[in-house]
Short mmCIF file of C-alpha atoms in Angstrom, two decimals:
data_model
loop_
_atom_site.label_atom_id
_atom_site.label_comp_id
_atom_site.label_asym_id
_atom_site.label_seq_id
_atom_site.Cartn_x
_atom_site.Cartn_y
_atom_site.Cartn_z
CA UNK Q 1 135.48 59.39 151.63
CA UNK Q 2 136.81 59.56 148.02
CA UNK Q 3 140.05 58.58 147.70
CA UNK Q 4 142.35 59.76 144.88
CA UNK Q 5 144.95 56.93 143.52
CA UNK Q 6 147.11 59.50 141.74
CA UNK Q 7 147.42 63.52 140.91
CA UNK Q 8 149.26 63.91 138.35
CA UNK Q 9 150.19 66.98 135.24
CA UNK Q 10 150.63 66.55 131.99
CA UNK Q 11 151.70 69.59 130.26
CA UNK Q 12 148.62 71.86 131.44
CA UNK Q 13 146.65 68.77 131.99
CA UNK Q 14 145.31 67.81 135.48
CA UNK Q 15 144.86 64.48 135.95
CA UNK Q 16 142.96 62.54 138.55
CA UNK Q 17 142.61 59.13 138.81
CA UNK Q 18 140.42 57.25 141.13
CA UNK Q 19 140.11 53.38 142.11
CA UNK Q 20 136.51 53.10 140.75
CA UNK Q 21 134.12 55.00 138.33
CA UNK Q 22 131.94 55.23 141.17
CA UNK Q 23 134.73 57.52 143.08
CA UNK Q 24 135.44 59.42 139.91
CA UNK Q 25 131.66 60.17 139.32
CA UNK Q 26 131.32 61.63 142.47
CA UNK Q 27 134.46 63.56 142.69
CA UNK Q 28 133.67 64.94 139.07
CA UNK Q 29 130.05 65.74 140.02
CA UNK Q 30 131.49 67.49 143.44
CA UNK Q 31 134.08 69.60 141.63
CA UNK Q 32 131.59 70.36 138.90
CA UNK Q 33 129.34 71.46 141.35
CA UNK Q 34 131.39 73.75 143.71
CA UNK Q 35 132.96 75.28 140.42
CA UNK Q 36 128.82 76.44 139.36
CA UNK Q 37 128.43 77.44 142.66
CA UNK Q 38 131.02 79.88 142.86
CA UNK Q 39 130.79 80.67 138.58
CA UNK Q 40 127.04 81.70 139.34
CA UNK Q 41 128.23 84.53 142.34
CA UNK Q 42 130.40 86.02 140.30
CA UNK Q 43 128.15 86.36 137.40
CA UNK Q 44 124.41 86.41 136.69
CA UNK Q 45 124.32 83.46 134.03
CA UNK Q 46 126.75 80.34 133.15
CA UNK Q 47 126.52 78.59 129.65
CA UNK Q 48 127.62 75.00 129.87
CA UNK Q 49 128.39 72.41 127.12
CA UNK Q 50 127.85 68.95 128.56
CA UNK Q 51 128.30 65.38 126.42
CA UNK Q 52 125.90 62.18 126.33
CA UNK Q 53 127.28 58.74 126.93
CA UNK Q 54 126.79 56.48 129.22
CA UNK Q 55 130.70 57.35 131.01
CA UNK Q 56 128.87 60.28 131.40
CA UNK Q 57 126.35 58.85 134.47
CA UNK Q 58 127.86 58.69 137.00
CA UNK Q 59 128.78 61.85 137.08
CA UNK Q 60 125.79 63.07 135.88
CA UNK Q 61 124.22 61.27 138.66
CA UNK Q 62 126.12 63.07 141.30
CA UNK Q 63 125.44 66.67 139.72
CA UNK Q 64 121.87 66.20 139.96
CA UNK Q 65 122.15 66.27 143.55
CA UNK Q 66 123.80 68.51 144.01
CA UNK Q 67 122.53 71.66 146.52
CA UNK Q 68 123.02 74.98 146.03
CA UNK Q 69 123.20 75.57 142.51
CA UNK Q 70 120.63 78.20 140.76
CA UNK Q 71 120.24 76.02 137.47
CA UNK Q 72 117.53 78.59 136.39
CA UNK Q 73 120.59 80.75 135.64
CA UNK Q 74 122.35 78.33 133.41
CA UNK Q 75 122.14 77.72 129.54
CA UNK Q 76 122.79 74.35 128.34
CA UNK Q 77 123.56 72.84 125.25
CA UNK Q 78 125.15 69.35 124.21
CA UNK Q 79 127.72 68.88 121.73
CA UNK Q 80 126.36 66.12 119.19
CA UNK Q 81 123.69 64.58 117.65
CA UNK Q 82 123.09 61.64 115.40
CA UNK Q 83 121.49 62.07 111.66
CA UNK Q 84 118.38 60.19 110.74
CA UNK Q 85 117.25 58.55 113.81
CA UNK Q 86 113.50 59.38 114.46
CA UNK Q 87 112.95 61.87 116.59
CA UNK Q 88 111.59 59.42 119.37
CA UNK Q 89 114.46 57.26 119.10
CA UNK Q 90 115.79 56.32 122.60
CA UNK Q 91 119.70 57.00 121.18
CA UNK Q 92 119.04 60.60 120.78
CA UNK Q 93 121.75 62.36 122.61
CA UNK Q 94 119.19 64.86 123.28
CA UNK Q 95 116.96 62.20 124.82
CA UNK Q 96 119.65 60.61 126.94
CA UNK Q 97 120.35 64.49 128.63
CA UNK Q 98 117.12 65.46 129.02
CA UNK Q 99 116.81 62.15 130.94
CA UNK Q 100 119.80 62.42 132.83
CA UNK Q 101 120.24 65.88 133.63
CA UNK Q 102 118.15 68.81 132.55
CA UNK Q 103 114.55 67.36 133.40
CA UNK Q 104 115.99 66.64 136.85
CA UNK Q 105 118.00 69.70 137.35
CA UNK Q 106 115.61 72.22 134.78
CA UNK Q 107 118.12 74.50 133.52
CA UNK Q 108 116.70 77.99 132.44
CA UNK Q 109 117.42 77.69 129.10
CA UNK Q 110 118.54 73.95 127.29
CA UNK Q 111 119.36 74.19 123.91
CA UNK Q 112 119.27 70.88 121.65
CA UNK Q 113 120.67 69.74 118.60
CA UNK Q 114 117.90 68.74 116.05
CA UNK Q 115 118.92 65.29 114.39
CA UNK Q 116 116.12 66.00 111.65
CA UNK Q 117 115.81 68.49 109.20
CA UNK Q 118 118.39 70.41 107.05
CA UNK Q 119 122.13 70.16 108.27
CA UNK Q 120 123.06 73.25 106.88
CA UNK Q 121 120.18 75.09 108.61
CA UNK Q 122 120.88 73.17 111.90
CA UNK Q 123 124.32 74.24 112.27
CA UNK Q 124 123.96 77.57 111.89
CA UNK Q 125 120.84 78.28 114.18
CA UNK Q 126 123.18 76.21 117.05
CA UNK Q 127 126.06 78.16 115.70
CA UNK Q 128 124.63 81.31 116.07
CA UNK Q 129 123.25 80.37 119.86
CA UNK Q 130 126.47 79.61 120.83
CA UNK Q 131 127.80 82.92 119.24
CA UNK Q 132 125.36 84.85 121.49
CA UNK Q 133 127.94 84.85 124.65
CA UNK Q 134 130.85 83.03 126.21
CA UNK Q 135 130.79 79.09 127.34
CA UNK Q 136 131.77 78.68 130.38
CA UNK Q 137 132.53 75.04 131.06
CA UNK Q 138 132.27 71.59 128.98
CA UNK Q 139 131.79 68.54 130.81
CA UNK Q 140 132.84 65.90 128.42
CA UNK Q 141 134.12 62.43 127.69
CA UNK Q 142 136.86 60.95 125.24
CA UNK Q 143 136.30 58.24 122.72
CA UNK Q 144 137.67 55.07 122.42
CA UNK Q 145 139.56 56.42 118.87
CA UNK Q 146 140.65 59.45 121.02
CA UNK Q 147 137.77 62.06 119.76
CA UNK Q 148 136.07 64.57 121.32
CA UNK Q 149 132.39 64.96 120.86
CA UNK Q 150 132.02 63.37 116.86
CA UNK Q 151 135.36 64.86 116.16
CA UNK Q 152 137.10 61.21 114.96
CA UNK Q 153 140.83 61.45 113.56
CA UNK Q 154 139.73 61.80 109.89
CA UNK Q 155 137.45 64.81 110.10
CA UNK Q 156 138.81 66.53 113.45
CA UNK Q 157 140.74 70.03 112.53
CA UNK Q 158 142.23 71.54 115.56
CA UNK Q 159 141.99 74.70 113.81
CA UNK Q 160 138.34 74.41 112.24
CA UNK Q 161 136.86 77.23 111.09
CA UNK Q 162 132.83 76.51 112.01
CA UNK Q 163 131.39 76.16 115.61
CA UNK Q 164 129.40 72.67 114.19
CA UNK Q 165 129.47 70.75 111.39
CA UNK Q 166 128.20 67.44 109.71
CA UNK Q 167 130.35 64.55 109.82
CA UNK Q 168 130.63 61.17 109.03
CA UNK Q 169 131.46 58.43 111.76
CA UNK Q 170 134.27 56.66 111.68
CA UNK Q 171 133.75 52.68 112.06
CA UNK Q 172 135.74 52.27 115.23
CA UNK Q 173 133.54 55.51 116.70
CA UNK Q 174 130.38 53.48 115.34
CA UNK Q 175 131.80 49.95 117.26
CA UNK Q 176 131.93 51.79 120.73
CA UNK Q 177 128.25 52.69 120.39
CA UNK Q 178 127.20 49.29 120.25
CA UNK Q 179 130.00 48.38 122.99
CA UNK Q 180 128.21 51.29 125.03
CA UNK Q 181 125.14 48.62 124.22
CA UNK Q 182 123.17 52.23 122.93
CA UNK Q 183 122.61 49.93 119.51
CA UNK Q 184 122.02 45.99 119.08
CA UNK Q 185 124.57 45.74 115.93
CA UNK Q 186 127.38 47.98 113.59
CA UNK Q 187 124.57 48.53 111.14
CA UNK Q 188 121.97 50.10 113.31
CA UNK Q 189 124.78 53.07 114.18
CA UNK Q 190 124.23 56.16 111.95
CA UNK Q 191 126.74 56.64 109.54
CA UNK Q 192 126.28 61.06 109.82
CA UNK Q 193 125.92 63.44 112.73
CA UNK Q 194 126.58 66.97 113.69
CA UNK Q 195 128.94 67.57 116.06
CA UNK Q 196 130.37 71.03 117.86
CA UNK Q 197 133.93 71.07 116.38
CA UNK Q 198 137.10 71.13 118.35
CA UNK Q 199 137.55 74.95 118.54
CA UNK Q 200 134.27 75.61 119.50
CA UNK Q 201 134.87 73.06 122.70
CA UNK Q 202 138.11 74.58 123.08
CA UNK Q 203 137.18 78.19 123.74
CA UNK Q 204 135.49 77.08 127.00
CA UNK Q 205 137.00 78.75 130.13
CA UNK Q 206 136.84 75.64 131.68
CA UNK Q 207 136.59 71.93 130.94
CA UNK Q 208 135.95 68.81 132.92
CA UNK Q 209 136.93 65.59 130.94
CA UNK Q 210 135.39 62.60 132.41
CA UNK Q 211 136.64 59.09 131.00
CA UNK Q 212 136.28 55.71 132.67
CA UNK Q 213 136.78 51.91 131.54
CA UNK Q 214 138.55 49.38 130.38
CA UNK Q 215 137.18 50.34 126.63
CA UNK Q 216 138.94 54.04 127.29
CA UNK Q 217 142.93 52.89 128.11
CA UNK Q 218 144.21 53.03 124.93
CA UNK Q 219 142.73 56.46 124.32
CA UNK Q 220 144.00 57.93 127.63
CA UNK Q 221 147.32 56.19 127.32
CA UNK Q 222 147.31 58.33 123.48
CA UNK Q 223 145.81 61.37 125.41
CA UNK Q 224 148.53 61.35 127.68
CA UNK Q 225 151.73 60.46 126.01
CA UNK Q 226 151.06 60.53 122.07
CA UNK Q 227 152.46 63.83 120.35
CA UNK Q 228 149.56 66.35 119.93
CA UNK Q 229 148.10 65.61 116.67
CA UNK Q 230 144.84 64.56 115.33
CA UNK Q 231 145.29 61.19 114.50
CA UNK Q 232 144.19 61.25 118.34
CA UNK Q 233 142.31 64.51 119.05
CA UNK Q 234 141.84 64.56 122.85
CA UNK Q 235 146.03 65.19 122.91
CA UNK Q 236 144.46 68.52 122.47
CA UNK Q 237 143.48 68.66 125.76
CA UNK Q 238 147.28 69.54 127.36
CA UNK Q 239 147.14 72.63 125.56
CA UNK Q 240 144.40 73.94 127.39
CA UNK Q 241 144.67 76.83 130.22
CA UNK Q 242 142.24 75.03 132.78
CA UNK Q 243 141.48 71.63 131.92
CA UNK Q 244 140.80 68.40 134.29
CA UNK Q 245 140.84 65.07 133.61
CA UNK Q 246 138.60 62.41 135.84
CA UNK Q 247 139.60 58.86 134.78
CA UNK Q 248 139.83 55.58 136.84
CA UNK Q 249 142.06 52.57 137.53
CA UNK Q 250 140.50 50.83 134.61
CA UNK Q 251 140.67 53.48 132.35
CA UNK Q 252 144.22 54.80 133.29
CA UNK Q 253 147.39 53.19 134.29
CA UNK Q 254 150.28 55.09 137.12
CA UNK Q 255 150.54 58.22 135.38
CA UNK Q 256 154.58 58.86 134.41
CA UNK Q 257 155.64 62.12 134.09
CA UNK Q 258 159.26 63.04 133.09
#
């Protein structure tokens, strides 16, 4: 049985913290799970968003068995991709998903992020997929700067006006790749990628933030308490209608609340 430490909200923020990543896996994979089962009987298709990290796995994990879900009625898409890294490199976001999730699961329709080719052209063909209906639900993480997706402090714009753009990493983003052990050294990280901005992650009806480790406190502690700014950008995530958070001991201290 999964037993939750703490339930806690912060401003519109649910948060749920668990003993072990293990526990918050499966309790994010369960609630992701019973919320596409009942999404996909009220409606004949769901578009999802979902991120690619290795936080991500556990829950991932759980997802893909679950019963019960219709995944040839669901569109996917991810929400970032590096610039430059050949297209068989293991790093590939798009690589790590299809691995994880949508070769096990085979989602209708998967949409990826090419990490080759003209930016300019790239973001607006996965702009104008997006575009083509409503996203349901994101399933993603939170860096160890506080961003969400490859939206660090100096490029994120709560306000953004495009659905994806190019950016360029910032060093501590770059660090926690290697710390994720995806690359050997600083200087093997890609310095540009494309990420969905934080309006277009935003406009989801419903998101599912999944954050463990040691490597994450700081950011959660900022999440949580920091004023909502984007010198950390996940703050952002208080101000939405139906958001949950899935963190662990490690990741998240006692959760105050004044």
């Amino acid at each position: 049985m999964i037993k939750i430490l703490q339930k806690a909200k912060v401003e519109n923020l649910e948060v749920l913290r668990f003993a072990s990543r293990q526990d918050m896996g499966l309790a994010a994979g369960e609630a992701v799970a019973a919320w596409l089962r009942h999404r996909l009987d009220q409606q004949s298709q769901v578009r999802m968003i979902f991120a690619a990290a290795p936080s991500q796995s556990e829950f991932l994990a759980t997802l893909t068995r679950a019963k019960g879900i219709d995944w040839s009625r669901v569109t996917a898409f991810h929400m970032d991709e590096y610039l430059g890294l050949p297209a068989e490199a293991p790093q590939r976001f798009s690589h790590f998903l299809n691995a994880s999730l949508f070769t096990r699961v085979k989602p209708g329709k998967v949409h990826l992020i090419a990490g080759q080719g003209n930016p300019g052209d790239i973001c607006q063909q996965y702009a104008d997929l997006l575009a083509e209906a409503p996203i349901d639900a994101v399933c993603l993480g939170i860096g160890e700067n506080g961003h969400l997706a490859f939206n660090d402090p100096p490029v994120a714009d709560f306000h953004d006006p495009a659905t994806i753009k190019t950016v360029t990493l910032d060093d501590i983003c770059r660090q926690q790749q290697v710390n994720d052990g995806c690359f050997a050294r600083l200087e093997e990280v890609p310095r540009q990628a494309l990420t969905l901005t934080i309006p277009a992650l935003m406009q989801a009806s419903r998101l599912f933030c999944i954050v463990p480790g040691a490597t994450k406190r700081q950011a959660v502690t900022r999440t949580l308490y920091d004023p909502i700014s984007t010198a950390c950008p996940a703050t952002i995530l208080r101000q939405h209608s139906d958001c949950t958070l899935y963190t662990d001991a490690n990741a998240c201290a006692e959760v105050t609340v004044d």
